[in-house]
Amino acid sequence: MKLSKTADYSLRILSFMAKKPDELHTAKELVDKLNISDKYLRRLMTKLSKSGFIKSVQGREGGYRFTKPTEQIFVSQIIDAVDGLDKYMGCILGFGACSDDNPCALHKKWALVRTDIMNLFKTTSIAEMAQKDVQKI
Amino acid sequence: MKLSKTADYSLRILSFMAKKPDELHTAKELVDKLNISDKYLRRLMTKLSKSGFIKSVQGREGGYRFTKPTEQIFVSQIIDAVDGLDKYMGCILGFGACSDDNPCALHKKWALVRTDIMNLFKTTSIAEMAQKDVQKI
DNA sequence: AACAAATACTACTTGCAAGTATTATTTAAT
DNA sequence: ATTAAATAATACTTGCAAGTAGTATTTGTT
């Protein structure tokens, strides 16, 4: 049970930026501090900018900055923006048609866990994550 | 939050077989009933045989049969055999070094969920799964 | 106007899970 | 012995996420 690397990176990046939520952060700074491959991070930053969590400032003295208070940005929104939450919230056995009406053999048990996961994602803000140190390995 | 297709397939296959736990099941039967690609399923059956949940009978009139009561085979064991449980039980943010002593920003919250997932896997037997219908889509 | 430092875009490469194809081996029935 | 029906093994192909490379664009500084 993991997130994609793209989602991982997004959370790490935004958590890191949220430690100084009003500053402008360059891609270079983020690459150096977070140990994420340069080109991949830059592409991801463009995607996150388009998703509206941050906005980019182009040109010299450019970078990225939050568009709203980090208390109002939740893990669920970020995962949804980069991967789509559906990717993680589907049937544990991979059945497309699995539902309450047409449950797989693990449906009921898994539905309970999934609700917990959803709640975790929906109630954890980037501001909260920023209070913890972000590891590099 | 999904399992690999390999783990999905394994659970579907063994659950299906467990409906008639004492019979010999051929790969052909399983492919027809479970809608899993032929060659992939056959390779997986060999792996599951080597893992000890089932044993193969070669030659004409051959097939696969459980080696022990399906009440004694748990989801966790199957996932562990085909993928390794570690693949699913690591840090949600993908940090290799994440631990209680060196926690990531989601560690504490995720540890609770992970425990629930583990319990689900460890306490659900193939016999129990076999009581439900196994879907095809 | 020229330069430097930043982001944006497009295309290519790599790695791994999943899927496919072919051939070899085993064994019961005839 | 031969055949048929099953599993086993090996190698190849595909698809997608992740990673890399190079070029274009933007904009402040000089």
Tab-separated table of C-alpha atoms (C1' of nucleotides) in Angstrom:
chain	number	residue	atom	x	y	z
A	1	MET	CA	0.000	0.000	0.000
A	2	LYS	CA	1.886	2.923	-1.302
A	3	LEU	CA	1.311	6.076	-3.226
A	4	SER	CA	2.920	6.594	-6.600
A	5	LYS	CA	6.281	8.297	-6.559
A	6	THR	CA	4.604	11.245	-8.205
A	7	ALA	CA	2.208	11.581	-5.271
A	8	ASP	CA	5.022	11.020	-2.789
A	9	TYR	CA	7.109	13.724	-4.399
A	10	SER	CA	4.188	16.122	-4.497
A	11	LEU	CA	3.547	15.713	-0.790
A	12	ARG	CA	7.205	16.013	0.091
A	13	ILE	CA	7.630	19.107	-2.029
A	14	LEU	CA	4.560	20.921	-0.766
A	15	SER	CA	5.300	19.952	2.831
A	16	PHE	CA	8.766	21.351	2.495
A	17	MET	CA	7.544	24.559	0.895
A	18	ALA	CA	4.937	24.888	3.639
A	19	LYS	CA	7.626	25.391	6.232
A	20	LYS	CA	8.053	28.834	4.742
A	21	PRO	CA	4.664	29.180	3.135
A	22	ASP	CA	4.976	32.774	2.003
A	23	GLU	CA	8.373	32.571	0.352
A	24	LEU	CA	9.119	31.994	-3.286
A	25	HIS	CA	10.793	28.607	-3.784
A	26	THR	CA	12.896	27.773	-6.835
A	27	ALA	CA	13.060	24.368	-8.449
A	28	LYS	CA	16.782	24.353	-7.781
A	29	GLU	CA	16.240	24.833	-4.059
A	30	LEU	CA	13.704	22.009	-3.941
A	31	VAL	CA	15.917	19.629	-5.916
A	32	ASP	CA	18.854	20.328	-3.634
A	33	LYS	CA	16.894	19.928	-0.441
A	34	LEU	CA	14.595	17.069	-1.331
A	35	ASN	CA	16.800	14.770	-3.343
A	36	ILE	CA	14.353	14.426	-6.209
A	37	SER	CA	15.526	14.193	-9.815
A	38	ASP	CA	15.766	17.628	-11.344
A	39	LYS	CA	13.815	17.221	-14.554
A	40	TYR	CA	11.096	15.159	-12.978
A	41	LEU	CA	10.561	17.679	-10.209
A	42	ARG	CA	10.335	20.550	-12.649
A	43	ARG	CA	7.703	18.794	-14.679
A	44	LEU	CA	5.796	18.038	-11.526
A	45	MET	CA	5.973	21.664	-10.385
A	46	THR	CA	4.337	22.742	-13.636
A	47	LYS	CA	1.576	20.198	-13.025
A	48	LEU	CA	1.070	21.339	-9.448
A	49	SER	CA	0.946	24.937	-10.666
A	50	LYS	CA	-1.767	24.044	-13.141
A	51	SER	CA	-3.646	22.246	-10.395
A	52	GLY	CA	-3.801	25.516	-8.507
A	53	PHE	CA	-2.046	24.722	-5.225
A	54	ILE	CA	0.899	26.871	-6.165
A	55	LYS	CA	1.537	29.410	-8.873
A	56	SER	CA	4.713	29.855	-10.830
A	57	VAL	CA	6.578	33.071	-11.378
A	58	GLN	CA	8.505	32.843	-14.600
A	59	GLY	CA	11.742	34.499	-15.572
A	60	ARG	CA	14.681	35.558	-13.491
A	61	GLU	CA	13.840	35.774	-9.792
A	62	GLY	CA	11.048	33.321	-10.511
A	63	GLY	CA	9.903	30.290	-8.555
A	64	TYR	CA	6.789	28.856	-6.947
A	65	ARG	CA	4.543	30.091	-4.194
A	66	PHE	CA	1.360	28.905	-2.528
A	67	THR	CA	-1.871	30.370	-3.773
A	68	LYS	CA	-3.691	29.922	-0.486
A	69	PRO	CA	-3.083	29.104	3.181
A	70	THR	CA	-1.464	25.704	3.634
A	71	GLU	CA	-4.079	24.949	6.278
A	72	GLN	CA	-6.553	24.784	3.420
A	73	ILE	CA	-4.630	22.308	1.276
A	74	PHE	CA	-5.241	18.659	2.092
A	75	VAL	CA	-3.402	15.491	1.179
A	76	SER	CA	-6.476	14.129	-0.555
A	77	GLN	CA	-6.601	17.104	-2.907
A	78	ILE	CA	-2.986	16.744	-3.884
A	79	ILE	CA	-3.215	13.017	-4.546
A	80	ASP	CA	-6.363	13.621	-6.533
A	81	ALA	CA	-4.672	16.281	-8.619
A	82	VAL	CA	-1.600	14.280	-9.598
A	83	ASP	CA	-2.906	10.702	-9.737
A	84	GLY	CA	-6.647	10.792	-9.268
A	85	LEU	CA	-7.966	9.465	-5.974
A	86	ASP	CA	-9.796	6.689	-7.793
A	87	LYS	CA	-6.474	5.051	-8.417
A	88	TYR	CA	-6.201	4.359	-4.706
A	89	MET	CA	-9.790	3.986	-3.641
A	90	GLY	CA	-10.929	1.144	-5.856
A	91	CYS	CA	-11.548	-2.507	-5.079
A	92	ILE	CA	-8.666	-4.126	-3.237
A	93	LEU	CA	-8.891	-7.106	-5.588
A	94	GLY	CA	-8.994	-4.912	-8.655
A	95	PHE	CA	-12.539	-5.717	-9.706
A	96	GLY	CA	-13.946	-2.828	-11.672
A	97	ALA	CA	-17.519	-3.759	-10.921
A	98	CYS	CA	-17.064	-4.211	-7.177
A	99	SER	CA	-19.579	-2.264	-5.112
A	100	ASP	CA	-21.809	-2.545	-2.084
A	101	ASP	CA	-24.412	-4.184	-4.293
A	102	ASN	CA	-21.948	-6.441	-6.044
A	103	PRO	CA	-19.198	-6.968	-3.486
A	104	CYS	CA	-15.982	-8.935	-3.891
A	105	ALA	CA	-14.888	-11.373	-1.235
A	106	LEU	CA	-13.016	-8.701	0.699
A	107	HIS	CA	-15.340	-5.803	0.011
A	108	LYS	CA	-16.921	-5.282	3.412
A	109	LYS	CA	-13.699	-5.592	5.378
A	110	TRP	CA	-11.773	-3.434	2.965
A	111	ALA	CA	-14.427	-0.745	2.863
A	112	LEU	CA	-13.796	-0.062	6.552
A	113	VAL	CA	-10.076	0.354	6.041
A	114	ARG	CA	-10.590	2.456	2.964
A	115	THR	CA	-12.808	4.844	4.892
A	116	ASP	CA	-10.034	5.311	7.425
A	117	ILE	CA	-7.522	5.962	4.676
A	118	MET	CA	-9.812	8.498	3.055
A	119	ASN	CA	-10.330	10.262	6.356
A	120	LEU	CA	-6.614	10.405	6.940
A	121	PHE	CA	-6.057	11.981	3.546
A	122	LYS	CA	-8.977	14.356	3.836
A	123	THR	CA	-8.147	15.634	7.306
A	124	THR	CA	-4.388	16.016	6.990
A	125	SER	CA	-3.343	19.430	5.740
A	126	ILE	CA	-0.021	20.386	4.238
A	127	ALA	CA	0.417	22.782	7.134
A	128	GLU	CA	0.218	19.863	9.507
A	129	MET	CA	2.699	17.815	7.507
A	130	ALA	CA	5.100	20.724	7.408
A	131	GLN	CA	5.497	20.576	11.167
A	132	LYS	CA	7.398	17.336	10.785
A	133	ASP	CA	10.803	17.098	9.252
A	134	VAL	CA	10.805	15.783	5.741
A	135	GLN	CA	13.268	12.978	5.257
A	136	LYS	CA	15.549	12.551	2.295
A	137	ILE	CA	15.813	8.807	1.877
B	1	MET	CA	-4.267	1.311	-2.510
B	2	LYS	CA	-4.321	-1.846	-4.479
B	3	LEU	CA	-2.572	-5.139	-4.624
B	4	SER	CA	-0.540	-6.107	-7.665
B	5	LYS	CA	-2.416	-8.007	-10.327
B	6	THR	CA	-0.337	-11.004	-9.431
B	7	ALA	CA	-1.614	-10.877	-5.847
B	8	ASP	CA	-5.164	-10.216	-7.055
B	9	TYR	CA	-5.023	-13.178	-9.371
B	10	SER	CA	-3.583	-15.400	-6.667
B	11	LEU	CA	-6.381	-14.566	-4.264
B	12	ARG	CA	-9.053	-14.975	-6.913
B	13	ILE	CA	-7.649	-18.308	-8.027
B	14	LEU	CA	-7.248	-19.786	-4.588
B	15	SER	CA	-10.638	-18.481	-3.467
B	16	PHE	CA	-12.229	-20.126	-6.452
B	17	MET	CA	-10.442	-23.395	-5.886
B	18	ALA	CA	-11.438	-23.281	-2.234
B	19	LYS	CA	-15.091	-23.654	-3.151
B	20	LYS	CA	-14.243	-27.248	-3.913
B	21	PRO	CA	-11.152	-27.576	-1.805
B	22	ASP	CA	-10.564	-31.284	-2.283
B	23	GLU	CA	-10.899	-31.438	-6.036
B	24	LEU	CA	-8.163	-31.294	-8.604
B	25	HIS	CA	-8.381	-28.088	-10.636
B	26	THR	CA	-6.816	-27.720	-14.059
B	27	ALA	CA	-5.306	-24.505	-15.387
B	28	LYS	CA	-7.803	-24.659	-18.216
B	29	GLU	CA	-10.727	-24.694	-15.807
B	30	LEU	CA	-9.342	-21.729	-13.882
B	31	VAL	CA	-8.662	-19.706	-17.013
B	32	ASP	CA	-12.182	-20.335	-18.285
B	33	LYS	CA	-13.864	-19.488	-15.027
B	34	LEU	CA	-11.736	-16.604	-13.820
B	35	ASN	CA	-11.012	-14.659	-16.976
B	36	ILE	CA	-7.288	-14.479	-16.381
B	37	SER	CA	-4.809	-14.682	-19.228
B	38	ASP	CA	-3.833	-18.260	-19.870
B	39	LYS	CA	-0.075	-18.100	-19.910
B	40	TYR	CA	0.132	-15.743	-16.978
B	41	LEU	CA	-2.097	-17.919	-14.863
B	42	ARG	CA	-0.085	-21.017	-15.625
B	43	ARG	CA	3.136	-19.366	-14.585
B	44	LEU	CA	1.463	-18.147	-11.430
B	45	MET	CA	0.191	-21.640	-10.616
B	46	THR	CA	3.734	-22.951	-10.764
B	47	LYS	CA	4.814	-20.215	-8.378
B	48	LEU	CA	1.948	-20.917	-5.995
B	49	SER	CA	2.825	-24.599	-6.129
B	50	LYS	CA	6.402	-23.842	-5.166
B	51	SER	CA	5.127	-21.640	-2.361
B	52	GLY	CA	3.399	-24.679	-0.908
B	53	PHE	CA	-0.248	-23.641	-0.810
B	54	ILE	CA	-1.116	-26.050	-3.574
B	55	LYS	CA	0.695	-28.885	-5.246
B	56	SER	CA	0.707	-29.752	-8.906
B	57	VAL	CA	-0.015	-33.104	-10.435
B	58	GLN	CA	1.747	-33.337	-13.757
B	59	GLY	CA	0.792	-35.257	-16.839
B	60	ARG	CA	-2.571	-36.232	-18.193
B	61	GLU	CA	-5.285	-36.017	-15.541
B	62	GLY	CA	-3.078	-33.514	-13.799
B	63	GLY	CA	-3.939	-30.245	-12.140
B	64	TYR	CA	-3.632	-28.447	-8.816
B	65	ARG	CA	-4.880	-29.251	-5.352
B	66	PHE	CA	-4.573	-27.706	-1.902
B	67	THR	CA	-1.929	-29.106	0.383
B	68	LYS	CA	-3.761	-28.191	3.544
B	69	PRO	CA	-7.166	-27.058	4.817
B	70	THR	CA	-8.192	-23.726	3.310
B	71	GLU	CA	-9.037	-22.518	6.805
B	72	GLN	CA	-5.308	-22.520	7.440
B	73	ILE	CA	-4.325	-20.416	4.458
B	74	PHE	CA	-4.480	-16.663	5.009
B	75	VAL	CA	-4.472	-13.733	2.642
B	76	SER	CA	-1.300	-12.389	4.230
B	77	GLN	CA	0.583	-15.583	3.466
B	78	ILE	CA	-0.433	-15.534	-0.171
B	79	ILE	CA	0.478	-11.900	-0.706
B	80	ASP	CA	3.762	-12.515	1.035
B	81	ALA	CA	4.513	-15.481	-1.209
B	82	VAL	CA	3.876	-13.777	-4.519
B	83	ASP	CA	4.891	-10.173	-3.862
B	84	GLY	CA	6.431	-9.986	-0.427
B	85	LEU	CA	4.377	-8.239	2.253
B	86	ASP	CA	7.063	-5.573	2.584
B	87	LYS	CA	5.970	-4.207	-0.740
B	88	TYR	CA	2.700	-3.130	0.854
B	89	MET	CA	3.675	-2.436	4.417
B	90	GLY	CA	6.316	0.219	3.946
B	91	CYS	CA	6.182	3.968	4.489
B	92	ILE	CA	3.216	5.617	2.792
B	93	LEU	CA	5.525	8.323	1.490
B	94	GLY	CA	8.057	5.833	0.229
B	95	PHE	CA	10.843	6.724	2.635
B	96	GLY	CA	13.078	3.717	3.131
B	97	ALA	CA	14.341	4.955	6.458
B	98	CYS	CA	10.926	5.758	7.938
B	99	SER	CA	10.356	4.197	11.352
B	100	ASP	CA	8.942	4.940	14.776
B	101	ASP	CA	12.274	6.505	15.691
B	102	ASN	CA	12.621	8.418	12.449
B	103	PRO	CA	9.049	9.033	11.348
B	104	CYS	CA	7.847	10.732	8.205
B	105	ALA	CA	5.148	13.379	8.366
B	106	LEU	CA	2.370	10.808	8.031
B	107	HIS	CA	3.985	7.991	9.968
B	108	LYS	CA	1.884	7.943	13.110
B	109	LYS	CA	-1.443	8.265	11.349
B	110	TRP	CA	-0.517	5.747	8.695
B	111	ALA	CA	0.782	3.211	11.197
B	112	LEU	CA	-2.734	2.892	12.612
B	113	VAL	CA	-4.239	2.196	9.206
B	114	ARG	CA	-1.464	-0.182	8.298
B	115	THR	CA	-2.110	-2.214	11.421
B	116	ASP	CA	-5.739	-2.564	10.406
B	117	ILE	CA	-4.741	-3.656	6.919
B	118	MET	CA	-2.324	-6.206	8.309
B	119	ASN	CA	-4.977	-7.577	10.642
B	120	LEU	CA	-7.400	-7.876	7.770
B	121	PHE	CA	-4.890	-9.830	5.734
B	122	LYS	CA	-3.778	-12.000	8.626
B	123	THR	CA	-7.233	-12.948	9.827
B	124	THR	CA	-8.950	-13.573	6.504
B	125	SER	CA	-8.625	-17.158	5.341
B	126	ILE	CA	-9.114	-18.451	1.835
B	127	ALA	CA	-11.949	-20.559	3.179
B	128	GLU	CA	-13.708	-17.393	4.266
B	129	MET	CA	-13.156	-15.726	0.904
B	130	ALA	CA	-14.497	-18.758	-0.898
B	131	GLN	CA	-17.893	-18.246	0.661
B	132	LYS	CA	-18.367	-15.184	-1.496
B	133	ASP	CA	-18.817	-15.294	-5.206
B	134	VAL	CA	-15.738	-14.401	-7.151
B	135	GLN	CA	-16.423	-11.801	-9.781
B	136	LYS	CA	-15.071	-11.801	-13.273
B	137	ILE	CA	-14.644	-8.125	-14.097
C	1	DA	C1'	20.185	45.435	-26.342
C	2	DA	C1'	22.511	41.655	-24.222
C	3	DC	C1'	22.874	38.519	-20.608
C	4	DA	C1'	21.611	35.533	-16.907
C	5	DA	C1'	18.514	32.876	-14.284
C	6	DA	C1'	14.480	31.131	-13.858
C	7	DT	C1'	10.180	28.180	-15.710
C	8	DA	C1'	7.732	25.470	-19.860
C	9	DC	C1'	7.580	22.211	-23.416
C	10	DT	C1'	8.557	18.157	-26.175
C	11	DA	C1'	10.771	14.033	-27.108
C	12	DC	C1'	13.556	10.232	-25.835
C	13	DT	C1'	15.212	6.381	-22.549
C	14	DT	C1'	14.859	3.065	-18.757
C	15	DG	C1'	12.913	-0.332	-15.587
C	16	DC	C1'	9.497	-3.268	-14.126
C	17	DA	C1'	4.969	-5.605	-14.061
C	18	DA	C1'	1.996	-7.814	-17.079
C	19	DG	C1'	1.072	-10.381	-21.058
C	20	DT	C1'	2.337	-13.667	-24.985
C	21	DA	C1'	4.677	-17.462	-27.671
C	22	DT	C1'	7.216	-21.512	-28.085
C	23	DT	C1'	9.154	-25.630	-26.715
C	24	DA	C1'	10.073	-29.300	-23.235
C	25	DT	C1'	8.494	-32.547	-19.851
C	26	DT	C1'	5.332	-35.621	-17.492
C	27	DT	C1'	1.917	-39.280	-17.330
C	28	DA	C1'	-2.658	-41.784	-18.195
C	29	DA	C1'	-5.135	-44.031	-21.845
C	30	DT	C1'	-5.084	-46.666	-25.909
D	1	DA	C1'	5.080	-47.635	-28.269
D	2	DT	C1'	2.064	-43.857	-29.448
D	3	DT	C1'	-0.936	-40.372	-28.492
D	4	DA	C1'	-3.290	-36.940	-25.847
D	5	DA	C1'	-3.701	-33.876	-22.132
D	6	DA	C1'	-1.837	-31.902	-18.647
D	7	DT	C1'	2.182	-28.928	-16.195
D	8	DA	C1'	7.128	-26.523	-16.535
D	9	DA	C1'	10.527	-23.592	-18.353
D	10	DT	C1'	12.446	-20.040	-21.121
D	11	DA	C1'	12.434	-16.167	-23.919
D	12	DC	C1'	10.183	-12.423	-26.060
D	13	DT	C1'	6.779	-8.333	-26.297
D	14	DT	C1'	3.916	-4.589	-24.459
D	15	DG	C1'	2.422	-0.763	-21.549
D	16	DC	C1'	3.095	2.506	-18.193
D	17	DA	C1'	5.475	5.101	-14.527
D	18	DA	C1'	9.721	7.153	-13.753
D	19	DG	C1'	13.746	9.315	-15.223
D	20	DT	C1'	16.663	12.104	-18.653
D	21	DA	C1'	18.026	15.460	-22.394
D	22	DG	C1'	17.660	19.373	-25.085
D	23	DT	C1'	15.387	23.435	-26.603
D	24	DA	C1'	12.184	27.349	-26.074
D	25	DT	C1'	10.252	30.999	-23.409
D	26	DT	C1'	9.982	34.476	-19.823
D	27	DT	C1'	11.781	38.354	-17.247
D	28	DG	C1'	14.950	41.013	-14.049
D	29	DT	C1'	19.667	43.032	-14.186
D	30	DT	C1'	23.212	45.310	-16.360
